[in-house]
Amino acid sequence: QVQLVESGGGLVQAGGSLRLSCAASGNIFRINTMGWYRQAPGKQRELVAAITSGGWPNYADSVKGRFTISRDNAKNTVYLQMNSLKPEDRAVYYCNIHWRALVREYDYWGQGTQVTVSS
């Protein structure tokens, strides 16, 4: 079983910064992708940013230039540095890890952490 524990959410003023962390534990395949998704009230969950175990990042257009994703493979931890936050960034942010081993897909989620940005 795999567990993801998130931390770092909270309330910040527009223009401010927050850093999210997510630590994964359990039986984790070393070649994987970790990422952050978010879900705002009344909207579908969307990808914010993801990074492969080889260090290749991918960002949603809405956060490019403001958010930076990074990871520490030795700690199975992924980080999301969020700068220049906007009210529209307000959402519950979920950590995700997934990989494919042989023909099976593995996909795990954290419990979510609230990010609120005041205008």
XYZ file of C-alpha atoms in Angstrom:
119
model
C 0.000 0.000 0.000
C 1.137 3.559 -0.705
C 0.401 6.592 1.445
C 0.800 10.256 0.537
C 0.985 12.915 3.244
C 0.627 16.533 2.188
C 1.500 19.687 4.063
C 1.940 23.402 3.481
C -1.483 24.678 2.509
C -3.056 27.719 4.109
C -4.270 31.267 3.663
C -2.194 33.867 1.822
C -2.789 37.244 0.266
C -2.718 37.699 -3.479
C 0.867 38.041 -4.648
C 2.128 35.901 -1.806
C 3.797 32.495 -1.783
C 3.222 29.042 -0.365
C 5.178 25.816 -0.555
C 3.426 22.473 -0.605
C 5.139 19.204 0.296
C 4.041 15.631 -0.213
C 5.845 12.595 1.146
C 5.091 9.169 -0.276
C 5.689 5.928 1.614
C 5.105 2.246 0.997
C 5.819 0.032 -1.981
C 6.765 2.603 -4.597
C 8.168 1.741 -7.988
C 11.307 3.764 -8.513
C 10.251 4.966 -11.980
C 7.197 7.089 -11.349
C 5.581 10.471 -11.792
C 4.580 12.644 -8.866
C 2.403 15.665 -9.242
C -0.118 18.125 -7.915
C -3.706 18.495 -8.985
C -6.270 20.976 -7.724
C -10.006 21.195 -7.498
C -11.841 24.467 -7.005
C -15.484 24.559 -5.854
C -17.794 23.549 -8.669
C -14.945 22.639 -11.001
C -13.270 19.458 -12.109
C -9.917 18.376 -10.741
C -7.116 19.603 -12.965
C -3.397 19.010 -13.294
C -1.241 21.781 -11.858
C 2.223 20.315 -12.315
C 3.937 16.944 -12.459
C 7.503 15.694 -12.477
C 8.973 12.357 -13.447
C 11.491 10.462 -11.372
C 14.016 11.548 -14.002
C 13.287 15.181 -13.179
C 11.208 16.235 -16.189
C 8.508 18.746 -15.191
C 5.198 19.558 -16.809
C 3.009 22.555 -15.937
C -0.483 23.773 -16.612
C -0.421 26.937 -18.705
C -2.156 28.850 -15.913
C 0.769 28.368 -13.505
C 3.784 28.517 -15.815
C 6.304 31.074 -14.605
C 4.709 31.227 -11.135
C 4.871 27.667 -9.777
C 7.880 25.365 -9.589
C 7.696 21.640 -8.974
C 10.649 19.661 -7.644
C 11.291 16.336 -6.000
C 13.710 14.470 -3.791
C 13.826 10.863 -4.983
C 15.704 9.688 -1.905
C 12.817 10.906 0.256
C 10.020 10.136 -2.218
C 8.903 13.704 -1.684
C 7.546 16.236 -4.138
C 7.340 19.976 -3.596
C 5.337 22.744 -5.192
C 6.627 26.282 -4.759
C 3.795 28.660 -5.543
C 4.658 32.309 -6.100
C 2.597 35.300 -7.228
C -0.554 33.559 -6.060
C -3.849 34.729 -7.455
C -7.394 34.396 -6.068
C -8.124 31.943 -8.891
C -5.467 29.616 -7.455
C -7.774 28.952 -4.534
C -8.546 25.235 -4.429
C -7.900 21.984 -2.649
C -4.542 20.703 -3.858
C -4.021 16.969 -4.139
C -0.753 15.097 -4.398
C -0.566 12.180 -6.801
C 1.912 9.451 -7.610
C 1.510 6.995 -10.441
C 3.488 4.472 -12.411
C 3.086 1.554 -14.733
C 4.585 -1.851 -13.946
C 4.185 -4.513 -16.639
C 0.543 -4.124 -17.701
C -0.815 -2.623 -14.516
C -1.293 1.061 -13.679
C -0.802 2.241 -10.110
C -2.350 5.540 -9.049
C -2.468 6.995 -5.528
C -3.782 10.242 -4.049
C -3.229 12.292 -0.945
C -6.041 13.610 1.210
C -5.764 17.151 -0.117
C -4.662 20.450 1.381
C -6.583 23.710 1.138
C -4.998 26.756 -0.465
C -6.896 30.011 -0.053
C -5.775 33.257 -1.680
C -7.409 36.476 -0.541
C -7.681 39.467 -2.863
